[in-house]
mmCIF file of C-alpha atoms in Angstrom:
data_model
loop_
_atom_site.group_PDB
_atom_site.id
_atom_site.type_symbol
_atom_site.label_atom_id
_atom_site.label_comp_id
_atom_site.label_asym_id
_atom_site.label_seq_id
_atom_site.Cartn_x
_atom_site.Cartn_y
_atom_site.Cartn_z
ATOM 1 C CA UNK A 1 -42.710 -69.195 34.344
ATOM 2 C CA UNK A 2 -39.210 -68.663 35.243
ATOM 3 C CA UNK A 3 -37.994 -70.188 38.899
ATOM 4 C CA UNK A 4 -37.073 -67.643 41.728
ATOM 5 C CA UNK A 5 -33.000 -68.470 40.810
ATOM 6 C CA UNK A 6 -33.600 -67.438 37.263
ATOM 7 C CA UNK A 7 -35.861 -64.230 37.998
ATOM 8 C CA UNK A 8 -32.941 -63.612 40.468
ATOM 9 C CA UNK A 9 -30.572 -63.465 37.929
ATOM 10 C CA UNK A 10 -32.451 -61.239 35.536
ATOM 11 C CA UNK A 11 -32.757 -58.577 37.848
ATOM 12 C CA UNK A 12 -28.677 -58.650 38.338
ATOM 13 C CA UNK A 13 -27.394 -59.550 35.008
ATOM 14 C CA UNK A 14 -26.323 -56.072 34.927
ATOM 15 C CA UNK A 15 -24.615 -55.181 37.858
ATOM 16 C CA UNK A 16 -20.462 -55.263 38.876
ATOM 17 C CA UNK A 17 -20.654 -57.653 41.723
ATOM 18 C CA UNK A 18 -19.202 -61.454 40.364
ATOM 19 C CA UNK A 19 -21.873 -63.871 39.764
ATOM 20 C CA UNK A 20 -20.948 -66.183 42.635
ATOM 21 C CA UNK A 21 -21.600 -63.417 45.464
ATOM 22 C CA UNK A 22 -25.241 -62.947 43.785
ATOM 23 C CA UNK A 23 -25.802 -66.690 43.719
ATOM 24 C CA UNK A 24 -24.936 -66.726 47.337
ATOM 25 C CA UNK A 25 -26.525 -63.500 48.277
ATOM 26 C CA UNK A 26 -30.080 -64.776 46.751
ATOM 27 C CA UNK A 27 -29.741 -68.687 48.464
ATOM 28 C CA UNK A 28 -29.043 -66.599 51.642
ATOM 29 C CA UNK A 29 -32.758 -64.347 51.070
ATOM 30 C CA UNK A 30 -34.420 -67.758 50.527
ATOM 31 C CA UNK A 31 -32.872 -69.444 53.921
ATOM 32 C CA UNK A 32 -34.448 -66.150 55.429
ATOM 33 C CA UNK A 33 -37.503 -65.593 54.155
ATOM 34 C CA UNK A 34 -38.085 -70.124 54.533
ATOM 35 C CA UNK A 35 -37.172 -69.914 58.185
ATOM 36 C CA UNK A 36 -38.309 -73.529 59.898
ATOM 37 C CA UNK A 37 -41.548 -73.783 57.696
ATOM 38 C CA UNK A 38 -39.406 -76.127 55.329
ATOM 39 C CA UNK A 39 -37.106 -78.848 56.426
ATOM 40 C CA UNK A 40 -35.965 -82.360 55.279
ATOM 41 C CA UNK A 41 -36.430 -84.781 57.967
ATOM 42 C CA UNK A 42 -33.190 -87.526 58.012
ATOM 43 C CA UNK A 43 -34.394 -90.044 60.831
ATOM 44 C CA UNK A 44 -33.261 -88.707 63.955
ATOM 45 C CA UNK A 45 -32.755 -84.923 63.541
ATOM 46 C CA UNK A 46 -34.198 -82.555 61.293
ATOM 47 C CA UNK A 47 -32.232 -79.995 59.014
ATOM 48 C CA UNK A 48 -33.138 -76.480 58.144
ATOM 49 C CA UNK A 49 -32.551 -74.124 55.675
ATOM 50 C CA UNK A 50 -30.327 -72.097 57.609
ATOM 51 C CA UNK A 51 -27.265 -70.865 56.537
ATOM 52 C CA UNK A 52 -24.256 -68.589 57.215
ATOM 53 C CA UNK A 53 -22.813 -67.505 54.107
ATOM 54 C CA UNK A 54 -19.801 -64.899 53.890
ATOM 55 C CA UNK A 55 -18.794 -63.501 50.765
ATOM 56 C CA UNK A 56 -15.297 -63.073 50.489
ATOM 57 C CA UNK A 57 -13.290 -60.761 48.178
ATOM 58 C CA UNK A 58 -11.040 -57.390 47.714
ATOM 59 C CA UNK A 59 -11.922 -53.849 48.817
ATOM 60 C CA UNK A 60 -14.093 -52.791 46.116
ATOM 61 C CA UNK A 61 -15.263 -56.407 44.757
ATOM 62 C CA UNK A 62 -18.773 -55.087 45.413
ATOM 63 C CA UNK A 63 -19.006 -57.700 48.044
ATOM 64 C CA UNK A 64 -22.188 -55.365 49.831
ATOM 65 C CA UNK A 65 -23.712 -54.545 46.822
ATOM 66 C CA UNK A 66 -24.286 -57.987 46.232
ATOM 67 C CA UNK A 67 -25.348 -58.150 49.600
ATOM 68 C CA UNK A 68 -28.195 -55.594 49.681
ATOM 69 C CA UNK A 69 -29.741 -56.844 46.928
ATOM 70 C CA UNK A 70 -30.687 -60.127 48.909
ATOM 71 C CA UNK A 71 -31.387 -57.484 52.337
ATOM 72 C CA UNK A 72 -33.582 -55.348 50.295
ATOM 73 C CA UNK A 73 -35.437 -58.742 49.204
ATOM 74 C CA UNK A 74 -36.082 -60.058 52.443
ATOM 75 C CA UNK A 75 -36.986 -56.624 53.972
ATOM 76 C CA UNK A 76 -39.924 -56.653 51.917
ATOM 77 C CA UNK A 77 -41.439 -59.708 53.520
ATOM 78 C CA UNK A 78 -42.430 -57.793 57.251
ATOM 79 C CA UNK A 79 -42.982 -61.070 59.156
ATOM 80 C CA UNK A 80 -38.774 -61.884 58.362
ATOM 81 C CA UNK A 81 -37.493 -60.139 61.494
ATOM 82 C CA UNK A 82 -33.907 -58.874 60.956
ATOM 83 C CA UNK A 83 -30.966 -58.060 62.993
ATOM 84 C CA UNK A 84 -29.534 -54.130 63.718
ATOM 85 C CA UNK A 85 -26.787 -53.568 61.512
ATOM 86 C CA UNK A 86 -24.240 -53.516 64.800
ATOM 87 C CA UNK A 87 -25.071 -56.075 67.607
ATOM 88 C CA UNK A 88 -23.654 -57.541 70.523
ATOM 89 C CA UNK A 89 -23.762 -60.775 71.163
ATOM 90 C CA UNK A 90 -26.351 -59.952 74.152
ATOM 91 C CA UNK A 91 -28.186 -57.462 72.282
ATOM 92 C CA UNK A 92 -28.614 -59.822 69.270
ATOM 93 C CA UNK A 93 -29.850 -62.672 71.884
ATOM 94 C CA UNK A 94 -32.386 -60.429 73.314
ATOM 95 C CA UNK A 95 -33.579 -58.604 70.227
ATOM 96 C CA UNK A 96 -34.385 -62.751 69.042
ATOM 97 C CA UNK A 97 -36.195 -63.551 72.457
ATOM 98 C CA UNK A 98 -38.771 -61.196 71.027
ATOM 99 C CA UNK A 99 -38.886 -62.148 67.487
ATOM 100 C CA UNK A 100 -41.893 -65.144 67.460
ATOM 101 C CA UNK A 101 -42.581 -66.709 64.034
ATOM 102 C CA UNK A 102 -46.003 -68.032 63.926
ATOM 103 C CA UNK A 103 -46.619 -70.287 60.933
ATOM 104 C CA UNK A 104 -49.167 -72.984 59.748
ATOM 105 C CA UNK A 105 -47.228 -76.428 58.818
ATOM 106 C CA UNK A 106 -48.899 -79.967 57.975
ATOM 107 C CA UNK A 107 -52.233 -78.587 59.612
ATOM 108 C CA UNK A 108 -50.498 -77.647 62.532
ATOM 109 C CA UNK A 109 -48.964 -73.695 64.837
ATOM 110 C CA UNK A 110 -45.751 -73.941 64.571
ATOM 111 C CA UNK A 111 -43.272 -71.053 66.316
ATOM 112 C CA UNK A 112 -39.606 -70.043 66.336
ATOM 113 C CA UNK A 113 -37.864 -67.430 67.006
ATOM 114 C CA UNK A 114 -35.697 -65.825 64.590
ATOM 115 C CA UNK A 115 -33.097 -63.190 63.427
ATOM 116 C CA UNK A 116 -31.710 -62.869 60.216
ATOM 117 C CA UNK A 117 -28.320 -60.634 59.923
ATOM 118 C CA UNK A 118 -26.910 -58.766 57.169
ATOM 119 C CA UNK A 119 -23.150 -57.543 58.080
ATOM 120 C CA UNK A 120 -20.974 -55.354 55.613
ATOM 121 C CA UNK A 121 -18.071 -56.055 57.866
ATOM 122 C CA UNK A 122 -17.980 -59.639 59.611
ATOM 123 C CA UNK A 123 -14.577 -57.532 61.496
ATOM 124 C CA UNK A 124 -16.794 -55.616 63.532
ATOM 125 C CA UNK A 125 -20.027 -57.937 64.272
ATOM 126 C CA UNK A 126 -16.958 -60.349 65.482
ATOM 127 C CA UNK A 127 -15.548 -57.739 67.946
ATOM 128 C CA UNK A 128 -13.506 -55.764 65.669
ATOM 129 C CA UNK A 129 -9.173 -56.285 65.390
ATOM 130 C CA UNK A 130 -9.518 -59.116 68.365
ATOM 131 C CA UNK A 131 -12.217 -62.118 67.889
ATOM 132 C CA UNK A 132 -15.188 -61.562 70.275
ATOM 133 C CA UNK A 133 -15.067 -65.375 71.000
ATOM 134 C CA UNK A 134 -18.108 -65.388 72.722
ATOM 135 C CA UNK A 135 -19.951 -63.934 69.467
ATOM 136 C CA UNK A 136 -18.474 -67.080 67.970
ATOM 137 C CA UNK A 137 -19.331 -69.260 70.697
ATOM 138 C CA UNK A 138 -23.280 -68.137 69.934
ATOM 139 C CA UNK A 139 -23.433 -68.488 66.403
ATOM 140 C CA UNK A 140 -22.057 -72.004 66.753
ATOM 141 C CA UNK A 141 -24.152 -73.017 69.697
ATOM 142 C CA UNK A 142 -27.759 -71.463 68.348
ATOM 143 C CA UNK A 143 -27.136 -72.949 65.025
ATOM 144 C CA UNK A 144 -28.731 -76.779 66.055
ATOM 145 C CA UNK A 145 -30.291 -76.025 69.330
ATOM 146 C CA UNK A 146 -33.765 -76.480 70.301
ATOM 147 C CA UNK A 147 -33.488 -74.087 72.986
ATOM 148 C CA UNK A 148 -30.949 -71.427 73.785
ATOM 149 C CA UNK A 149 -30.609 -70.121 77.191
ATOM 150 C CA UNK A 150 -28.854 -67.232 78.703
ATOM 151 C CA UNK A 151 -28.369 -66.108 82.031
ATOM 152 C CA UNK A 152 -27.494 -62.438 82.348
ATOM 153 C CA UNK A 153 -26.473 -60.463 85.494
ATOM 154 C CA UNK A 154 -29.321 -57.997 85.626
ATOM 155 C CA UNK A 155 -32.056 -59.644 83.532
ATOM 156 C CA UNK A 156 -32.358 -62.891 85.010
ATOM 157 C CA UNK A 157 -32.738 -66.089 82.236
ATOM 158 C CA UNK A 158 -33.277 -65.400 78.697
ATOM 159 C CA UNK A 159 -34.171 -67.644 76.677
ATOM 160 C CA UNK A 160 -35.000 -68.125 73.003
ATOM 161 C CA UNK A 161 -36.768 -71.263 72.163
ATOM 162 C CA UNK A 162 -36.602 -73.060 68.949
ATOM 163 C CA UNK A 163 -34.342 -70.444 67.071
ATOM 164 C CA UNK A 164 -33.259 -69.847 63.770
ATOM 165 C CA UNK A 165 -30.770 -67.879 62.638
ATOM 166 C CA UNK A 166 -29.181 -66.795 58.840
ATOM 167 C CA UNK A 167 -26.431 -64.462 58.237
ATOM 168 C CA UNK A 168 -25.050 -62.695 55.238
ATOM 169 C CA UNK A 169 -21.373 -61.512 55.710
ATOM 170 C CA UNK A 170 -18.783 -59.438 53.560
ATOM 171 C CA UNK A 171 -15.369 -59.843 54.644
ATOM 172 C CA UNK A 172 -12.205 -59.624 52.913
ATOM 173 C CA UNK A 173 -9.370 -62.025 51.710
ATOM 174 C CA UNK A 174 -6.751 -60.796 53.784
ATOM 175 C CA UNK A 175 -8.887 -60.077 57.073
ATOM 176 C CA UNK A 176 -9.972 -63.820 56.694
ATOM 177 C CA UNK A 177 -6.566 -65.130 56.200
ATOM 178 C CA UNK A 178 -5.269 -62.665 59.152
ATOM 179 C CA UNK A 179 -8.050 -62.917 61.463
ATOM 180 C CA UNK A 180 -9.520 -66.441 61.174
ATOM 181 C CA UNK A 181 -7.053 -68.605 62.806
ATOM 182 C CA UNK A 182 -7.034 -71.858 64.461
ATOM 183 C CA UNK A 183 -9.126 -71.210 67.114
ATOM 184 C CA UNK A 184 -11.824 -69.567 65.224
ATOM 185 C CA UNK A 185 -11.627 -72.579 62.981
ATOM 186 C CA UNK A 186 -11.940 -75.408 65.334
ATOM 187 C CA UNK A 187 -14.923 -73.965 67.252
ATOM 188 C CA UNK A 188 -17.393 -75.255 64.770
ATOM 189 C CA UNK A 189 -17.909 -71.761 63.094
ATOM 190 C CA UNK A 190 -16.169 -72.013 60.528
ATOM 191 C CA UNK A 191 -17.674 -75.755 59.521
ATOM 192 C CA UNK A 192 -21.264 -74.050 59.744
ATOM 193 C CA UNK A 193 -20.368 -70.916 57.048
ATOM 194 C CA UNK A 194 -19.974 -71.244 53.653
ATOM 195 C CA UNK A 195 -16.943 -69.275 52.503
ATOM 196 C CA UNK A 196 -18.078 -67.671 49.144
ATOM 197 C CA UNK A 197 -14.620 -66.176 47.527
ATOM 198 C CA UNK A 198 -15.273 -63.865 44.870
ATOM 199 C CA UNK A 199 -12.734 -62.861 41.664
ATOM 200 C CA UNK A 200 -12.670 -60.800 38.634
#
């Protein structure tokens, strides 16, 4: 029986997007649809599947096409929650605090709470022409915390234990090389995305 990589492929083989942003788009659906049911445990910390993974090419590269392929994978699985298609950083906090993950692992409950996002245009869920820093600031922060807390002016505390979050970006080559500069790449973002650049 073929492996989920090579079934992948098959069902693609025919379609314009470059090979490399539907090997990326289908490891992104698996970092989904794992969530923190699999992990390799390295001594003192723990690493998960998760991944940020931006695909990066021309207008009309097919970078989304590539994209929903993966989206319309995971969206079969119901118990994958995933994100609106146009968040704010606070809406995209709260719409985690109430997505629990109950899973069986080693004999044992186990819950997180995750969020998986898949954005056409990284531009706008990162605030559009100017870097919404504090979007940045949270995808850096959640990535390796055990607990994620937020205190908003009319809410009170939220807070989002043990979370887990993927995203699957489209962006292109010269809105990266505009847009991401040094202070984007310094924050820790940019070391936690894989940059997937896509050519003819």
């Amino acid at each position: 029986m073929k492996n989920y990589f090579a079934l992948y492929q098959d069902f693609v083989q025919n379609s314009e997007p470059p090979a490399v942003f539907h090997a990326w788009s289908s490891i992104s659906a698996i970092s989904a649809l794992l969530g923190k049911k699999c992990f390799v445990p390295q001594g003192h910390f723990t690493v998960f599947p998760q991944l940020y993974v931006v695909l990066v090419g021309d207008a009309g590269s097919r970078k989304t096409t590539a994209m929903d392929v993966a989206r319309k994978l995971v969206e079969m699985v119901e118990e994958v929650p995933i994100a609106p298609d146009s968040a704010t950083r606070e809406s995209l906090i709260d719409e985690m605090s109430d997505s629990k993950v109950c899973a069986e692992l080693n004999g044992r409950d186990v819950s997180y709470w995750q969020s998986s996002a898949f954005v056409s245009e990284l531009e706008q869920f990162l605030g559009g022409r100017h870097i919404n820093q504090a979007m940045v600031g949270f995808l850096t922060a959640i990535w390796d915390r055990d607990i994620f807390k937020e205190r908003t002016r009319k809410g009170g505390n939220v807070i989002v234990h043990n979370p887990y979050f993927t995203m699957l970006g489209c962006c292109t080559t010269s809105w990266m090389n505009d847009k991401l500069k040094q202070d984007v790449i310094s924050d820790g973002f940019s070391r936690r995305t894989i940059f997937a650049l896509g050519t003819k």
